[in-house]
mmCIF file of C-alpha atoms in Angstrom:
data_model
loop_
_atom_site.group_PDB
_atom_site.id
_atom_site.type_symbol
_atom_site.label_atom_id
_atom_site.label_comp_id
_atom_site.label_asym_id
_atom_site.label_seq_id
_atom_site.Cartn_x
_atom_site.Cartn_y
_atom_site.Cartn_z
ATOM 1 C CA SER A 6 -13.407 20.504 -19.670
ATOM 2 C CA THR A 7 -11.850 17.817 -21.893
ATOM 3 C CA GLY A 8 -8.562 18.543 -21.119
ATOM 4 C CA GLU A 9 -8.634 18.282 -17.376
ATOM 5 C CA SER A 10 -10.990 14.875 -17.690
ATOM 6 C CA LYS A 11 -8.112 13.579 -19.937
ATOM 7 C CA LEU A 12 -5.770 14.181 -17.155
ATOM 8 C CA LEU A 13 -7.827 12.509 -14.664
ATOM 9 C CA LYS A 14 -8.222 9.238 -17.136
ATOM 10 C CA GLU A 15 -4.152 9.662 -17.089
ATOM 11 C CA GLY A 16 -4.295 9.466 -13.587
ATOM 12 C CA ALA A 17 -7.225 6.358 -13.417
ATOM 13 C CA VAL A 18 -4.737 4.703 -15.835
ATOM 14 C CA LEU A 19 -1.186 5.197 -13.865
ATOM 15 C CA ASP A 20 -3.305 3.771 -10.550
ATOM 16 C CA LYS A 21 -4.625 1.079 -12.139
ATOM 17 C CA ASN A 22 -1.329 -0.283 -13.360
ATOM 18 C CA TYR A 23 0.562 0.765 -10.175
ATOM 19 C CA ILE A 24 2.822 3.033 -11.826
ATOM 20 C CA ASP A 25 4.711 5.163 -8.977
ATOM 21 C CA VAL A 26 4.725 8.495 -10.197
ATOM 22 C CA THR A 27 5.883 10.704 -7.471
ATOM 23 C CA THR A 28 5.233 14.094 -8.521
ATOM 24 C CA ASP A 29 1.563 15.579 -9.356
ATOM 25 C CA SER A 30 2.665 17.579 -12.069
ATOM 26 C CA ILE A 31 0.767 15.191 -14.262
ATOM 27 C CA ILE A 32 -2.647 16.070 -12.719
ATOM 28 C CA ALA A 33 -1.694 19.735 -11.339
ATOM 29 C CA PRO A 34 -3.910 21.247 -14.173
ATOM 30 C CA ALA A 35 -6.950 19.045 -13.191
ATOM 31 C CA VAL A 36 -6.284 19.803 -9.514
ATOM 32 C CA ASP A 37 -6.508 23.759 -10.279
ATOM 33 C CA TYR A 38 -9.713 23.111 -12.467
ATOM 34 C CA TYR A 39 -11.715 21.007 -10.450
ATOM 35 C CA LYS A 40 -11.340 23.149 -7.534
ATOM 36 C CA TYR A 41 -14.227 25.329 -8.803
ATOM 37 C CA HIS A 42 -15.768 22.887 -11.357
ATOM 38 C CA GLY A 43 -16.761 19.483 -11.924
ATOM 39 C CA THR A 44 -18.998 16.798 -10.071
ATOM 40 C CA ALA A 45 -18.489 15.428 -6.941
ATOM 41 C CA GLU A 46 -16.801 12.449 -8.136
ATOM 42 C CA GLU A 47 -14.505 14.237 -10.485
ATOM 43 C CA LYS A 48 -13.486 16.425 -7.368
ATOM 44 C CA LEU A 49 -12.946 13.316 -5.098
ATOM 45 C CA LEU A 50 -10.806 11.438 -7.782
ATOM 46 C CA THR A 51 -8.755 14.508 -8.130
ATOM 47 C CA SER A 52 -8.016 14.309 -4.167
ATOM 48 C CA TYR A 53 -7.656 10.698 -4.523
ATOM 49 C CA TYR A 54 -5.088 10.805 -7.033
ATOM 50 C CA ARG A 55 -3.053 13.322 -5.300
ATOM 51 C CA GLY A 56 -2.978 11.242 -2.374
ATOM 52 C CA VAL A 57 -1.734 7.936 -4.288
ATOM 53 C CA ILE A 58 0.997 9.962 -5.604
ATOM 54 C CA TYR A 59 2.369 11.110 -2.306
ATOM 55 C CA LEU A 60 2.088 7.657 -1.046
ATOM 56 C CA TYR A 61 4.249 6.420 -3.824
ATOM 57 C CA ALA A 62 6.361 9.229 -2.739
ATOM 58 C CA GLY A 63 6.737 7.835 0.766
ATOM 59 C CA ASP A 64 4.675 10.930 2.220
ATOM 60 C CA THR A 65 2.038 9.055 4.217
ATOM 61 C CA GLU A 66 1.033 12.118 6.107
ATOM 62 C CA GLN A 67 0.345 14.210 2.892
ATOM 63 C CA ALA A 68 -1.330 11.272 1.335
ATOM 64 C CA MET A 69 -3.992 10.511 4.235
ATOM 65 C CA LYS A 70 -4.712 14.713 4.374
ATOM 66 C CA LYS A 71 -5.734 14.172 0.372
ATOM 67 C CA PHE A 72 -7.645 11.271 1.081
ATOM 68 C CA VAL A 73 -9.573 12.582 3.688
ATOM 69 C CA GLU A 74 -10.119 15.584 1.730
ATOM 70 C CA ALA A 75 -11.440 13.484 -0.955
ATOM 71 C CA GLU A 76 -13.570 11.649 1.626
ATOM 72 C CA ARG A 77 -15.386 15.057 2.116
ATOM 73 C CA ARG A 78 -16.373 14.683 -1.484
ATOM 74 C CA ILE A 79 -18.576 11.593 -0.883
ATOM 75 C CA ALA A 80 -21.899 12.369 -2.175
ATOM 76 C CA SER A 81 -25.077 10.152 -3.337
ATOM 77 C CA ASN A 82 -24.005 10.841 -6.870
ATOM 78 C CA VAL A 83 -20.307 9.271 -6.357
ATOM 79 C CA SER A 84 -19.761 5.479 -7.669
ATOM 80 C CA LYS A 85 -19.157 2.789 -5.188
ATOM 81 C CA LYS A 86 -16.168 1.824 -6.932
ATOM 82 C CA ALA A 87 -14.483 5.256 -6.194
ATOM 83 C CA ILE A 88 -15.298 4.983 -2.938
ATOM 84 C CA ALA A 89 -14.302 1.893 -2.396
ATOM 85 C CA ARG A 90 -10.617 2.755 -3.964
ATOM 86 C CA LEU A 91 -10.443 5.669 -1.713
ATOM 87 C CA TYR A 92 -11.122 3.536 1.711
ATOM 88 C CA ASN A 93 -8.637 0.868 -0.005
ATOM 89 C CA ALA A 94 -6.057 3.694 -0.146
ATOM 90 C CA LYS A 95 -6.568 4.834 3.729
ATOM 91 C CA MET A 96 -6.344 1.025 4.678
ATOM 92 C CA VAL A 97 -2.888 0.858 2.689
ATOM 93 C CA VAL A 98 -1.757 4.348 4.994
ATOM 94 C CA TYR A 99 -2.722 2.868 8.319
ATOM 95 C CA GLN A 100 -0.904 -0.465 7.105
ATOM 96 C CA SER A 101 2.032 1.403 6.489
ATOM 97 C CA ILE A 102 2.283 3.059 10.054
ATOM 98 C CA PHE A 103 1.130 0.019 11.664
ATOM 99 C CA GLU A 104 -2.160 1.292 13.223
ATOM 100 C CA TYR A 105 -3.872 -2.108 12.101
ATOM 101 C CA SER A 106 -7.496 -1.392 13.958
ATOM 102 C CA SER A 107 -7.875 1.942 11.901
ATOM 103 C CA ALA A 108 -6.659 -0.267 8.656
ATOM 104 C CA LEU A 109 -9.132 -2.706 9.385
ATOM 105 C CA THR A 110 -11.843 0.063 9.684
ATOM 106 C CA GLN A 111 -10.937 1.267 6.247
ATOM 107 C CA GLY A 112 -10.501 -2.200 4.815
ATOM 108 C CA GLN A 113 -14.194 -3.199 6.008
ATOM 109 C CA LEU A 114 -15.427 -0.242 4.645
ATOM 110 C CA SER A 115 -13.485 -0.929 1.106
ATOM 111 C CA ALA A 116 -15.025 -4.229 1.039
ATOM 112 C CA ARG A 117 -18.635 -2.805 1.468
ATOM 113 C CA PHE A 118 -18.127 -0.439 -1.190
ATOM 114 C CA SER A 119 -16.322 -2.880 -3.598
ATOM 115 C CA LEU A 120 -19.378 -5.412 -3.032
ATOM 116 C CA GLU A 121 -22.104 -2.721 -3.844
ATOM 117 C CA ALA A 122 -20.020 -1.900 -6.684
ATOM 118 C CA LYS A 123 -19.986 -5.688 -7.769
ATOM 119 C CA ASP A 124 -15.988 -5.199 -8.143
ATOM 120 C CA SER A 125 -15.562 -8.643 -7.095
ATOM 121 C CA THR A 126 -11.629 -8.362 -8.017
ATOM 122 C CA ARG A 127 -11.235 -5.428 -5.271
ATOM 123 C CA TYR A 128 -13.640 -6.930 -3.061
ATOM 124 C CA PHE A 129 -11.724 -10.290 -2.661
ATOM 125 C CA ASN A 130 -8.227 -8.484 -2.488
ATOM 126 C CA VAL A 131 -9.362 -6.366 0.301
ATOM 127 C CA VAL A 132 -10.928 -9.355 1.971
ATOM 128 C CA ASN A 133 -7.596 -10.749 1.950
ATOM 129 C CA ASP A 134 -6.026 -7.661 3.683
ATOM 130 C CA ILE A 135 -8.859 -7.929 6.467
ATOM 131 C CA VAL A 136 -8.021 -11.664 7.067
ATOM 132 C CA LEU A 137 -4.357 -10.902 7.875
ATOM 133 C CA LEU A 138 -5.061 -7.607 9.871
ATOM 134 C CA ASN A 139 -7.373 -9.724 11.940
ATOM 135 C CA VAL A 140 -4.519 -11.921 12.712
ATOM 136 C CA LEU A 141 -2.010 -8.876 13.319
ATOM 137 C CA LEU A 142 -4.993 -7.909 16.057
ATOM 138 C CA ASN A 143 -5.231 -11.131 17.334
ATOM 139 C CA ASP A 144 -8.766 -11.764 16.103
ATOM 140 C CA SER A 145 -8.679 -15.419 15.121
ATOM 141 C CA ALA A 146 -12.453 -15.692 14.966
ATOM 142 C CA ALA A 147 -12.992 -12.610 12.850
ATOM 143 C CA ALA A 148 -9.976 -13.947 10.485
ATOM 144 C CA ASP A 149 -11.406 -17.219 10.514
ATOM 145 C CA ASN A 150 -15.027 -15.907 9.143
ATOM 146 C CA TRP A 151 -13.164 -13.707 6.739
ATOM 147 C CA LEU A 152 -11.115 -16.587 5.046
ATOM 148 C CA GLU A 153 -14.489 -18.494 5.009
ATOM 149 C CA VAL A 154 -15.481 -15.456 2.707
ATOM 150 C CA LEU A 155 -12.473 -16.277 0.651
ATOM 151 C CA LEU A 156 -12.773 -20.050 0.423
ATOM 152 C CA SER A 157 -16.527 -20.087 -0.333
ATOM 153 C CA ASN A 158 -16.475 -17.688 -3.159
ATOM 154 C CA TYR A 159 -12.920 -19.175 -4.583
ATOM 155 C CA GLN A 160 -14.813 -21.526 -7.095
ATOM 156 C CA PHE A 161 -16.493 -18.717 -8.752
ATOM 157 C CA LEU A 162 -13.452 -16.625 -9.306
ATOM 158 C CA THR A 163 -11.563 -16.197 -12.563
ATOM 159 C CA GLU A 164 -8.342 -17.345 -13.062
ATOM 160 C CA GLN A 165 -6.847 -14.116 -13.220
ATOM 161 C CA GLN A 166 -8.378 -13.289 -9.873
ATOM 162 C CA LYS A 167 -7.359 -16.507 -8.154
ATOM 163 C CA SER A 168 -3.709 -15.678 -9.146
ATOM 164 C CA LYS A 169 -3.827 -11.920 -8.288
ATOM 165 C CA MET A 170 -5.376 -13.428 -4.881
ATOM 166 C CA LEU A 171 -2.834 -15.822 -4.420
ATOM 167 C CA GLU A 172 0.027 -13.545 -5.091
ATOM 168 C CA GLY A 173 -1.406 -11.333 -2.308
ATOM 169 C CA ILE A 174 -1.528 -14.042 -0.217
ATOM 170 C CA LYS A 175 2.082 -15.076 -0.437
ATOM 171 C CA GLU A 176 3.119 -11.512 -0.208
ATOM 172 C CA ASP A 177 1.355 -10.854 2.997
ATOM 173 C CA ALA A 178 2.493 -14.461 4.186
ATOM 174 C CA VAL A 179 6.186 -13.019 3.329
ATOM 175 C CA TRP A 180 5.640 -9.875 5.234
ATOM 176 C CA LEU A 181 4.224 -11.453 8.204
ATOM 177 C CA VAL A 182 7.110 -13.827 8.622
ATOM 178 C CA ARG A 183 9.617 -11.010 7.915
ATOM 179 C CA MET A 184 7.872 -9.102 10.892
ATOM 180 C CA VAL A 185 7.680 -11.860 13.251
ATOM 181 C CA GLU A 186 11.629 -12.510 12.419
ATOM 182 C CA ASN A 187 12.404 -9.070 13.245
ATOM 183 C CA LEU A 188 10.443 -8.996 16.454
ATOM 184 C CA LEU A 189 12.398 -12.354 17.746
ATOM 185 C CA SER A 190 15.534 -10.422 16.599
ATOM 186 C CA VAL A 191 14.690 -7.472 18.709
ATOM 187 C CA THR A 192 13.589 -9.548 21.845
ATOM 188 C CA LYS A 193 16.965 -11.423 21.732
ATOM 189 C CA ILE A 194 18.978 -8.288 21.212
ATOM 190 C CA ASP A 195 17.228 -6.726 24.136
ATOM 191 C CA SER A 196 17.783 -9.889 26.200
ATOM 192 C CA GLY A 197 21.281 -10.113 25.520
ATOM 193 C CA ARG A 198 21.087 -13.065 23.576
ATOM 194 C CA VAL A 199 22.021 -11.801 20.130
ATOM 195 C CA LYS A 200 25.702 -10.540 20.127
ATOM 196 C CA ILE A 201 26.169 -7.628 17.407
ATOM 197 C CA ILE A 202 29.399 -8.154 15.244
ATOM 198 C CA LYS A 203 30.574 -5.139 14.013
ATOM 199 C CA THR A 204 33.142 -5.487 11.148
ATOM 200 C CA PRO A 205 34.255 -2.620 8.855
ATOM 201 C CA VAL A 206 31.373 -2.573 5.850
ATOM 202 C CA VAL A 207 31.808 -0.921 2.405
ATOM 203 C CA LEU A 208 28.961 1.395 2.070
ATOM 204 C CA ASP A 209 28.428 0.999 -1.309
ATOM 205 C CA GLU A 210 28.771 -2.900 -1.256
ATOM 206 C CA LEU A 211 25.945 -2.604 1.680
ATOM 207 C CA ILE A 212 23.764 -0.831 -0.382
ATOM 208 C CA ASP A 213 24.305 -2.622 -3.716
ATOM 209 C CA ALA A 214 23.344 -6.049 -1.300
ATOM 210 C CA VAL A 215 20.447 -4.363 -0.165
ATOM 211 C CA LEU A 216 19.162 -3.486 -3.711
ATOM 212 C CA VAL A 217 19.259 -6.642 -4.979
ATOM 213 C CA LYS A 218 16.981 -8.105 -2.360
ATOM 214 C CA PHE A 219 14.795 -5.301 -2.595
ATOM 215 C CA LYS A 220 14.200 -5.603 -6.369
ATOM 216 C CA LYS A 221 13.374 -9.249 -5.814
ATOM 217 C CA ARG A 222 11.222 -8.446 -2.744
ATOM 218 C CA TYR A 223 9.334 -5.150 -4.428
ATOM 219 C CA PRO A 224 9.881 -5.695 -8.230
ATOM 220 C CA GLN A 225 7.135 -3.145 -8.881
ATOM 221 C CA GLN A 226 8.665 -0.436 -6.833
ATOM 222 C CA SER A 227 11.783 1.835 -7.591
ATOM 223 C CA ALA A 228 14.587 3.189 -5.292
ATOM 224 C CA GLU A 229 16.688 6.252 -5.979
ATOM 225 C CA ILE A 230 19.841 6.069 -4.138
ATOM 226 C CA LEU A 231 22.597 8.922 -3.181
ATOM 227 C CA LEU A 232 25.929 8.057 -1.859
ATOM 228 C CA PRO A 233 29.105 10.041 -1.611
ATOM 229 C CA GLU A 234 31.595 9.624 -4.332
ATOM 230 C CA GLU A 235 34.209 8.803 -1.868
ATOM 231 C CA ILE A 236 34.577 5.192 -0.662
ATOM 232 C CA VAL A 237 32.999 5.111 2.871
ATOM 233 C CA VAL A 238 33.954 2.334 5.359
ATOM 234 C CA ILE A 239 31.470 1.971 8.521
ATOM 235 C CA PRO A 240 31.653 -0.339 11.346
ATOM 236 C CA ALA A 241 28.454 -2.750 11.385
ATOM 237 C CA ASP A 242 26.835 -6.096 11.450
ATOM 238 C CA ALA A 243 25.723 -6.333 7.992
ATOM 239 C CA ILE A 244 23.437 -9.107 7.910
ATOM 240 C CA LEU A 245 21.426 -6.723 10.714
ATOM 241 C CA ILE A 246 21.878 -3.776 8.712
ATOM 242 C CA GLU A 247 20.429 -5.213 5.656
ATOM 243 C CA GLN A 248 17.285 -6.486 7.701
ATOM 244 C CA VAL A 249 16.797 -2.749 9.176
ATOM 245 C CA ILE A 250 17.287 -1.295 5.680
ATOM 246 C CA ILE A 251 14.662 -3.366 4.045
#
């Protein structure tokens, strides 16, 4: 119906603009309607948007269930663009739980359908992720091949596409550096080369410091903090604890 179709469009707007809605109340009526009505693509998108909402809420398990549910809706009359978005979302879930091999498979599917849909922006963004995933999987040859795809087509990109792709590369590079630093820190701790110095830390001050860094690294993400009313002091190494939380 018109009302449910409008709700799906609202879900598309939220998804396109990365608005981190964490409840499915907005599209709940559409979910009920498309259980028994609508096209295969409308059913797919309904499950997809619910999965995205769960993903924003940090519930990767429920998000993946909805994405798998959406995948079952794939049919010949479903647009390649919708399928590409679905596989991209599955890639994100696998990345978040460090299942890089599975993430790579989903990324390659997203790239394939993005190309078929002639969605160049999504295609090059996914290719950028594929390069990083191959680096993480220690497959330098594959990473070089996909990187060549980016470089050989760079001149054909619009300024907006170039800017978005470079921003993604920067974010991935920062993330990779942080992960390597964390691995080195863990290795040093395990070998006894790092001495953890615990000092009394006020919890409120620690969380405030973490939030400042969090906002700089993830400006589009929101965070909800619940702290006790009384002042809490804990023995901790403040720098290491900040790294763990972020």
